[in-house]
PDB file of C-alpha atoms in Angstrom:
ATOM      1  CA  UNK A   1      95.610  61.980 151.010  1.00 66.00           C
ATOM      2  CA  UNK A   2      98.522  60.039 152.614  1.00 72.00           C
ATOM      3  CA  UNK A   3     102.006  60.430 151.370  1.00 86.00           C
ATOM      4  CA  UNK A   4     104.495  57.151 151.869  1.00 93.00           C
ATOM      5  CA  UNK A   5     107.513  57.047 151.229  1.00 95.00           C
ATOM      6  CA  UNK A   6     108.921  53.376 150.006  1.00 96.00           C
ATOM      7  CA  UNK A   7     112.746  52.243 150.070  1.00 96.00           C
ATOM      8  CA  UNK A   8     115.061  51.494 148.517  1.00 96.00           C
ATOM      9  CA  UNK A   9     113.916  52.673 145.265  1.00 95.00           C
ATOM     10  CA  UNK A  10     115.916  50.275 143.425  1.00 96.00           C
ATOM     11  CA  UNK A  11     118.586  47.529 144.048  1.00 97.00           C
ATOM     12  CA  UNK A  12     120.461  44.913 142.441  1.00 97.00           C
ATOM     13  CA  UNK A  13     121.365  42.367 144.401  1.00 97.00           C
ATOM     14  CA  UNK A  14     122.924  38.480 143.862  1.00 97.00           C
ATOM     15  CA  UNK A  15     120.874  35.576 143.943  1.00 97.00           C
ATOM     16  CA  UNK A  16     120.562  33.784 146.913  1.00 97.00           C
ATOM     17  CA  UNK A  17     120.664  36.417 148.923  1.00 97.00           C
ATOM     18  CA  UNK A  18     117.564  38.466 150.621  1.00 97.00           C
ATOM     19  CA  UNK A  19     116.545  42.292 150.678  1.00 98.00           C
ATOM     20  CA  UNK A  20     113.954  44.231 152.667  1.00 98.00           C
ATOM     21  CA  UNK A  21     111.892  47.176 151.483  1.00 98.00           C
ATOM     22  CA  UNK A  22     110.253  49.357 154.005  1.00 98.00           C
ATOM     23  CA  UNK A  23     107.063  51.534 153.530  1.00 97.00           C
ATOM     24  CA  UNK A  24     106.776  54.720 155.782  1.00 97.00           C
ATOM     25  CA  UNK A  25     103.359  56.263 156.075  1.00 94.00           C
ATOM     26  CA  UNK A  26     102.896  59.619 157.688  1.00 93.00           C
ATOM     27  CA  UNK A  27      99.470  58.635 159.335  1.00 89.00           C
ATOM     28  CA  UNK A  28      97.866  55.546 161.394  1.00 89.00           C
ATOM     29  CA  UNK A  29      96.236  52.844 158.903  1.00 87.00           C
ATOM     30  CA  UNK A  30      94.860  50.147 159.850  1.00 85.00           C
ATOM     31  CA  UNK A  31      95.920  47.729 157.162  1.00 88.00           C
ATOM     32  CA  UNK A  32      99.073  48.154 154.271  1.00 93.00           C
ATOM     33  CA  UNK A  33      99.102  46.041 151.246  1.00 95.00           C
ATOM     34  CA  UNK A  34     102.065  44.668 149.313  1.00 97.00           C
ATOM     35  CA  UNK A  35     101.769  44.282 145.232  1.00 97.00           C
ATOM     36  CA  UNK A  36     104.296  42.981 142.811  1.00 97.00           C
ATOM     37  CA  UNK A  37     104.389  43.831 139.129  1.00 96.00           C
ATOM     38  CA  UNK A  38     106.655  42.048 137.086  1.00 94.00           C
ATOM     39  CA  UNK A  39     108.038  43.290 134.237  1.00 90.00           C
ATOM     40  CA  UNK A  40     104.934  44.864 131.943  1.00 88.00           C
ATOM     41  CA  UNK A  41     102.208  43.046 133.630  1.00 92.00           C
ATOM     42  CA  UNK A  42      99.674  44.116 136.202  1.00 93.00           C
ATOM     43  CA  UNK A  43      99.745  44.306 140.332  1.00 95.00           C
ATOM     44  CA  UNK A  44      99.593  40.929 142.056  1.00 95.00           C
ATOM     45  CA  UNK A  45      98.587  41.470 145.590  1.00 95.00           C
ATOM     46  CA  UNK A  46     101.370  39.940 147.777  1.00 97.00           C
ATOM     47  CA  UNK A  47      99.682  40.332 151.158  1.00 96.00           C
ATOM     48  CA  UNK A  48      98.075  42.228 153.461  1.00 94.00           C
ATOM     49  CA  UNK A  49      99.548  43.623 156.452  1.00 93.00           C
ATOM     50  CA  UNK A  50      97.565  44.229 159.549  1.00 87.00           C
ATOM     51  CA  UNK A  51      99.164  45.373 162.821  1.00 81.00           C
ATOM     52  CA  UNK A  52      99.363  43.173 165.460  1.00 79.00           C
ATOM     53  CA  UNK A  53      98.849  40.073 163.753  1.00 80.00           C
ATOM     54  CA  UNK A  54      99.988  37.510 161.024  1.00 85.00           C
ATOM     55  CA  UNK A  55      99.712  38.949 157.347  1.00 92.00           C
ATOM     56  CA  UNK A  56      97.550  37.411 154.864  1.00 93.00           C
ATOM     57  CA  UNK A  57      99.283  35.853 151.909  1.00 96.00           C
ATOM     58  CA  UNK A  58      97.181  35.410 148.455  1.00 95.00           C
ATOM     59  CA  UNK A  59      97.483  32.256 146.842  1.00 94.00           C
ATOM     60  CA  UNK A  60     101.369  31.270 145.329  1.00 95.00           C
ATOM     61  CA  UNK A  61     103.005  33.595 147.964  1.00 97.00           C
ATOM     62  CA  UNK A  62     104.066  31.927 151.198  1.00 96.00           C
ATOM     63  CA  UNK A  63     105.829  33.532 154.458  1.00 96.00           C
ATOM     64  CA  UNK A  64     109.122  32.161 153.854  1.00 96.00           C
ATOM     65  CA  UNK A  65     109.497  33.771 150.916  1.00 97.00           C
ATOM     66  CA  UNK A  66     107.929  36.855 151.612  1.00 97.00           C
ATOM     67  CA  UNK A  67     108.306  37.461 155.293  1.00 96.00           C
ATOM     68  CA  UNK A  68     106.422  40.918 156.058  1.00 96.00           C
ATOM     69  CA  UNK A  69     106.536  43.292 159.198  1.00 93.00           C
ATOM     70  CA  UNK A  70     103.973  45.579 160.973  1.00 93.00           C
ATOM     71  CA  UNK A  71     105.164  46.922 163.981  1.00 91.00           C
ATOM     72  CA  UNK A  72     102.820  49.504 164.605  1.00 91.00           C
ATOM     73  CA  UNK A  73     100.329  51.789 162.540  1.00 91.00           C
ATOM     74  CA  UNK A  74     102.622  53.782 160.429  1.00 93.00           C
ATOM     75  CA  UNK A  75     105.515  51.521 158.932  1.00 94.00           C
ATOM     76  CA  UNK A  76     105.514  47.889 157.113  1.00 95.00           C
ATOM     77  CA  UNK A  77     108.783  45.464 155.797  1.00 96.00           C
ATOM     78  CA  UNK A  78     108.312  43.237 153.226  1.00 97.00           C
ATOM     79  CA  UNK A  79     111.209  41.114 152.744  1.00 98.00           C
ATOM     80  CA  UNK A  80     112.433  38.998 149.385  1.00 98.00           C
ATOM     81  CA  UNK A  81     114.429  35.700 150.375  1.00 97.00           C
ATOM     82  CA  UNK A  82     116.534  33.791 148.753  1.00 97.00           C
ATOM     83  CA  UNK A  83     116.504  35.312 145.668  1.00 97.00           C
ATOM     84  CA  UNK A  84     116.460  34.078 142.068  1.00 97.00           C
ATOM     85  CA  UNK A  85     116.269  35.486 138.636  1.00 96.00           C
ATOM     86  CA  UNK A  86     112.334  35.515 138.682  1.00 96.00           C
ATOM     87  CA  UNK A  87     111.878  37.433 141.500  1.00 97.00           C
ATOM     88  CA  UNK A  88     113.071  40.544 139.090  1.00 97.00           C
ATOM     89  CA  UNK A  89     110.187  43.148 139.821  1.00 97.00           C
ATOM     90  CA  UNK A  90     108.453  46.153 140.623  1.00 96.00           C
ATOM     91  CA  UNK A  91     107.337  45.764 144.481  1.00 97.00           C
ATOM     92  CA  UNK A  92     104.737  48.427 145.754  1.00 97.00           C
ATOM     93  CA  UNK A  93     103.387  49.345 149.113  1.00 96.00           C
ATOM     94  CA  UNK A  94      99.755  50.807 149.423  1.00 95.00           C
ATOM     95  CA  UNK A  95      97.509  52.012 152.177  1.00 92.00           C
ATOM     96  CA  UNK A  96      93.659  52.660 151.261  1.00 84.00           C
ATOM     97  CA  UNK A  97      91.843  55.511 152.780  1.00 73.00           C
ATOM     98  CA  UNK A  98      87.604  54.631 154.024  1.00 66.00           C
ATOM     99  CA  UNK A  99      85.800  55.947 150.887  1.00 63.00           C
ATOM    100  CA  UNK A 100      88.398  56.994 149.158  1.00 72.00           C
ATOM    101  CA  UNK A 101      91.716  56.290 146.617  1.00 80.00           C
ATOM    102  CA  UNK A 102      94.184  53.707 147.369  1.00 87.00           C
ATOM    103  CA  UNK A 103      97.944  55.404 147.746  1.00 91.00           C
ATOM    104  CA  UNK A 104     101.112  53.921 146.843  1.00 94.00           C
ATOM    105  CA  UNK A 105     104.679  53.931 147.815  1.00 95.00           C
ATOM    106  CA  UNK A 106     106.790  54.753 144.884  1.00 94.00           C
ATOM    107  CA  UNK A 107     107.871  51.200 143.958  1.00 95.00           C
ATOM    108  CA  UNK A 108     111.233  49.445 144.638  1.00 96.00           C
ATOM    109  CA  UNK A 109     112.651  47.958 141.434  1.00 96.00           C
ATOM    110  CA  UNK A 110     114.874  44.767 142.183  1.00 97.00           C
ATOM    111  CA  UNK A 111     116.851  43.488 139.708  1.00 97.00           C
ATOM    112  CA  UNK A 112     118.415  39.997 141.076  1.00 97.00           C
ATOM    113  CA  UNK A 113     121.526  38.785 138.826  1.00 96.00           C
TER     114      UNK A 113
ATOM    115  CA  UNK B   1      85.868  36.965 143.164  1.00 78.00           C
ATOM    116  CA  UNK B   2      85.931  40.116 141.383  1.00 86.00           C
ATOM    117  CA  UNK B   3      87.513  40.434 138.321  1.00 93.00           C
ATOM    118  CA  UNK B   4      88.784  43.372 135.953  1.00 96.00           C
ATOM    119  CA  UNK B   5      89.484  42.931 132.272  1.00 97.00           C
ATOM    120  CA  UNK B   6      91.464  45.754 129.888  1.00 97.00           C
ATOM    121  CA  UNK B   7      90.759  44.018 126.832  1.00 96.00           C
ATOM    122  CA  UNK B   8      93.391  46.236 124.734  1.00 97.00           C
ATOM    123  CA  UNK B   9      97.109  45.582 125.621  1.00 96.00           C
ATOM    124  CA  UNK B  10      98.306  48.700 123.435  1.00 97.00           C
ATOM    125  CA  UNK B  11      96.544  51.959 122.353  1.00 97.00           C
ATOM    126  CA  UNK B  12      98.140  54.631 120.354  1.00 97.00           C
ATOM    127  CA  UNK B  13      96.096  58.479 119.483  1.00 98.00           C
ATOM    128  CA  UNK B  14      97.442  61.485 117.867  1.00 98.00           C
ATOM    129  CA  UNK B  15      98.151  64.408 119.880  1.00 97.00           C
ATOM    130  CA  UNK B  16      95.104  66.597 120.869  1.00 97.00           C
ATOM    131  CA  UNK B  17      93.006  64.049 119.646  1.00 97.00           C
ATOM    132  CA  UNK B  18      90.273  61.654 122.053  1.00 98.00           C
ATOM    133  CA  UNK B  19      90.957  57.869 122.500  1.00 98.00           C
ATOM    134  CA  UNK B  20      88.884  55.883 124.951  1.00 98.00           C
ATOM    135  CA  UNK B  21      90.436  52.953 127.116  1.00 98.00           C
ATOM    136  CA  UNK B  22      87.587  50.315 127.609  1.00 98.00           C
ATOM    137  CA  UNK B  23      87.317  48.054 130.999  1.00 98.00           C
ATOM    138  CA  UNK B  24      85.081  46.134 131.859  1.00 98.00           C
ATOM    139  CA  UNK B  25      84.505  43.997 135.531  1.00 97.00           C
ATOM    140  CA  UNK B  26      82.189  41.067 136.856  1.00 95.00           C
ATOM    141  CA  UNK B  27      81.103  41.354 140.672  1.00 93.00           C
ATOM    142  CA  UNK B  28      77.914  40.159 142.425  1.00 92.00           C
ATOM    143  CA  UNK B  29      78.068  43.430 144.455  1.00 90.00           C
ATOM    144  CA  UNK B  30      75.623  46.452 144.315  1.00 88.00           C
ATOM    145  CA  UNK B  31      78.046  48.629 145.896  1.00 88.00           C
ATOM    146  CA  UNK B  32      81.478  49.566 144.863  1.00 91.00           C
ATOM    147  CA  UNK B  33      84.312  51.668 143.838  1.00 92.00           C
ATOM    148  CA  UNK B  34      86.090  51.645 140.533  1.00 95.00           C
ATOM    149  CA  UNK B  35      88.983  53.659 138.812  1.00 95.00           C
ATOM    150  CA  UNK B  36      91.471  54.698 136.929  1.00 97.00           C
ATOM    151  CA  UNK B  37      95.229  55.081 137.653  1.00 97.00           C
ATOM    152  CA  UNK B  38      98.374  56.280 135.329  1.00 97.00           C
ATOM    153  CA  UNK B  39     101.904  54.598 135.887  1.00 96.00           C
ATOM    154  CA  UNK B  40     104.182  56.405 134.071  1.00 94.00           C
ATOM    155  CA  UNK B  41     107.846  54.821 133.369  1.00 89.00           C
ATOM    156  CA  UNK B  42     108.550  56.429 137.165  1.00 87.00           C
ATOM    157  CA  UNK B  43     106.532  53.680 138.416  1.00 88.00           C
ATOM    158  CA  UNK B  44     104.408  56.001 140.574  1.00 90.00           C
ATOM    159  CA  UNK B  45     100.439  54.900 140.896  1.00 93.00           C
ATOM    160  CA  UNK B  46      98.782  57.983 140.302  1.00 93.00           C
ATOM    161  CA  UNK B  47      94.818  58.479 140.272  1.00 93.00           C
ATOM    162  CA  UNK B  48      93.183  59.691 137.594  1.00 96.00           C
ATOM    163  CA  UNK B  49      89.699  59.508 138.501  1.00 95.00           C
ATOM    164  CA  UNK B  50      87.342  57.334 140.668  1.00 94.00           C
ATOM    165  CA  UNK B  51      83.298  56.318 140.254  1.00 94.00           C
ATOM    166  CA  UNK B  52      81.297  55.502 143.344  1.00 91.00           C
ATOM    167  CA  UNK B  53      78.702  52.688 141.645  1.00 91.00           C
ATOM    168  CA  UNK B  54      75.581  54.554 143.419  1.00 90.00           C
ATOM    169  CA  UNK B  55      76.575  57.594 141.615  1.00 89.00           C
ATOM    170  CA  UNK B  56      74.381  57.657 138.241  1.00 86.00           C
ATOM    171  CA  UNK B  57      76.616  60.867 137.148  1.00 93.00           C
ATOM    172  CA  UNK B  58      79.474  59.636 135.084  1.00 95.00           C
ATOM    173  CA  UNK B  59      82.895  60.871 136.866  1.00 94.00           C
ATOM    174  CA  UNK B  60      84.960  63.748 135.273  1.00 95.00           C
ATOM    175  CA  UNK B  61      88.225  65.404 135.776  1.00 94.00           C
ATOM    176  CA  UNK B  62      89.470  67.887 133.557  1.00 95.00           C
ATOM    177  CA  UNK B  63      90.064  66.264 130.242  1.00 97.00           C
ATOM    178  CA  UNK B  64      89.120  62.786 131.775  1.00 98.00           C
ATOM    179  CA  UNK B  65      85.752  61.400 131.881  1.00 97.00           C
ATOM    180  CA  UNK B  66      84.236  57.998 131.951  1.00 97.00           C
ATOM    181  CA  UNK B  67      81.365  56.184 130.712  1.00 97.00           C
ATOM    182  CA  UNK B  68      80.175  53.985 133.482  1.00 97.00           C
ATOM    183  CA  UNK B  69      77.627  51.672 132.408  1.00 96.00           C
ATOM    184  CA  UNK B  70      76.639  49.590 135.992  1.00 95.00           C
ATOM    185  CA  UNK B  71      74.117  47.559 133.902  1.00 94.00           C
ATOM    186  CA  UNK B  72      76.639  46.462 131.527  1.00 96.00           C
ATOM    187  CA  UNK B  73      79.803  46.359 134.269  1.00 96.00           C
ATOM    188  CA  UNK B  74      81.545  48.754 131.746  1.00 97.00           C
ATOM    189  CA  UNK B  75      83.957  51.620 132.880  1.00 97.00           C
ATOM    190  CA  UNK B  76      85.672  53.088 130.190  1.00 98.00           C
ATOM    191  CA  UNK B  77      88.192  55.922 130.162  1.00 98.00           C
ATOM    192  CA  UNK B  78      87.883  58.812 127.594  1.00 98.00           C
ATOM    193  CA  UNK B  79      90.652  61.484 127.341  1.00 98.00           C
ATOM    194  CA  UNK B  80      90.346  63.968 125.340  1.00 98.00           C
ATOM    195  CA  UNK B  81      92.663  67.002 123.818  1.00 97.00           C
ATOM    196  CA  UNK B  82      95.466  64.332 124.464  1.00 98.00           C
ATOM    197  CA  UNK B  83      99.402  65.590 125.688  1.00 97.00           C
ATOM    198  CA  UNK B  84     102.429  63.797 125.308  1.00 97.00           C
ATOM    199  CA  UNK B  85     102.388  63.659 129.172  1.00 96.00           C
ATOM    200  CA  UNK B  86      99.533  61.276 129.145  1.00 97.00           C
ATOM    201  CA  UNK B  87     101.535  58.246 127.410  1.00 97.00           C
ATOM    202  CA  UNK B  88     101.670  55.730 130.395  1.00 97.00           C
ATOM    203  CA  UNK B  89      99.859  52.219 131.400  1.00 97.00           C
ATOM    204  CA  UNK B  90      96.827  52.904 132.188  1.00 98.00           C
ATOM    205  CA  UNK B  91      95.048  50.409 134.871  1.00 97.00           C
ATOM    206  CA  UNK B  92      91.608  50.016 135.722  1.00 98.00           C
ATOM    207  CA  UNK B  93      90.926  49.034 139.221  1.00 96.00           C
ATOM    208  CA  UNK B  94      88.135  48.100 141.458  1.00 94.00           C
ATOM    209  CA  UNK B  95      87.789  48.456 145.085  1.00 91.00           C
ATOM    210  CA  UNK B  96      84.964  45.826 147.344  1.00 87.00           C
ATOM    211  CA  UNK B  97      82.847  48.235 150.128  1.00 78.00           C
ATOM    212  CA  UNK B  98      83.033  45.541 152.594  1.00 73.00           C
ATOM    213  CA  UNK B  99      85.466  45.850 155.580  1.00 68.00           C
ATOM    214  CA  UNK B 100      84.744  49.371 155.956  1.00 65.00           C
ATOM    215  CA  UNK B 101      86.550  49.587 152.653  1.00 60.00           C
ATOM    216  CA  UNK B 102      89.795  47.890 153.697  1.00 76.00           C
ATOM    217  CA  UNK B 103      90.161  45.715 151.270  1.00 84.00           C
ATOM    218  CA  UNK B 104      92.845  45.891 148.195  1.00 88.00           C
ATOM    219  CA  UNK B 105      92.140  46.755 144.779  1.00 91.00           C
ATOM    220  CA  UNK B 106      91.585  44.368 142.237  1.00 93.00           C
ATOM    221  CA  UNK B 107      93.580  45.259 139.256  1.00 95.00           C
ATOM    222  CA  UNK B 108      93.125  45.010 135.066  1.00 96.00           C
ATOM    223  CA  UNK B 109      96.158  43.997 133.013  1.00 96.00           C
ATOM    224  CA  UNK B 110      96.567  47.500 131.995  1.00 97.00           C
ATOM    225  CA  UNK B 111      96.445  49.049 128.683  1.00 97.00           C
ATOM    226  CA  UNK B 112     100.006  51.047 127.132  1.00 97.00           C
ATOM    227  CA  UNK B 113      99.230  54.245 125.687  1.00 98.00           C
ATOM    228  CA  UNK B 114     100.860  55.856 123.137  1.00 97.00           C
ATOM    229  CA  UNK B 115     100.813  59.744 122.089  1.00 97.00           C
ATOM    230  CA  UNK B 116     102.164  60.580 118.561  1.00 97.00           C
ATOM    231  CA  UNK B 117     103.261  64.119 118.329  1.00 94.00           C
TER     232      UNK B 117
END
């Protein structure tokens, strides 16, 4: 298994302006993944994180908006910029094991007013 | 692409009944992983039980089983003896082999289910 631990938890913050959620894992992986679920929907894969190089954004997210760290094996940063109303979600961090389960970070809830 | 599809948005069963959640996927792969995770209104992903495709034997855990039919690219979810703990969304998910597994999971819109006491 592989316990992370994701924060903040939750924030509300003012449009416009940015916040940064970090993921903690307590062993090496090779790649993290970012999700967002918006309210009562499903996970939308952000991006995936792989040390030591650019992240890999699906299409509709872009780098500007969601700038993302991985400065080593263990920890990830995704950030939310400039934001609005709409960005108003659920953000998760995951880490997938070879053959196994995917784990998750226990979700950051942003409310932006 | 693979795709996963939760073709009921709400469920509801009586407690200690059985109600099934159905999913169903497309993929051009022989080889692959699919499950079965609870969010509860904490927000935390938790597993509930996993397939390998080559595995003929249909996955069970407790008072969760499913009925994986590879032919048909079903994977439904039956829990029986239900609990008022088990209200939650329920997501199927499915997981690609290639990349030595590192790839993310592909996701279902989730089904909402409901236990009446």
């Amino acid at each position: 298994s592989a316990v992370i631990s994701q924060k903040p938890s939750r924030d509300i913050c003012q449009r416009g302006t940015s916040l940064t959620i970090q993921c903690q894992v307590d062993s090496q992986v090779t790649m993290m993944f970012w999700y967002r679920q918006q309210p009562g929907q499903s996970l939308t894969l952000i991006a995936t994180a792989n040390q030591g190089s650019e992240a890999t954004y699906e299409s509709g997210f872009v780098i500007d908006k969601f700038p993302i760290s991985r400065p080593n094996l263990t920890f990830s940063t995704l950030t939310v910029s400039n934001m609005s109303p709409e960005d108003s979600s659920i953000y998760l961090c995951s880490v997938m094991r070879k053959g196994s389960e995917a784990f998750f970070g226990q979700g950051t809830r942003l409310t932006v007013v | 692409a693979q795709t996963v599809t939760q073709s009921q948005p709400e469920m509801s069963v009586q407690e200690a009944e059985t109600v099934t959640l159905s999913c169903t996927y497309d993929t051009s792969e022989s080889d692959y992983y699919l499950f079965w995770y609870k969010q509860p209104p904490s927000r935390q992903m938790i597993l509930v039980i996993r397939q390998e495709a080559y595995k003929q034997q249909n996955a069970t855990e407790n008072r969760f089983s499913v009925n994986f039919q590879k032919a048909a690219k079903s994977f439904s979810l039956k829990i029986s003896d239900s609990q008022l703990g088990d209200a939650a969304m329920y997501f199927c998910a499915y997981r690609s082999p290639r990349n030595s597994g590192n790839t993310p999971l592909v996701f279902g819109k989730g089904t909402r289910l409901s236990v009446i006491a």
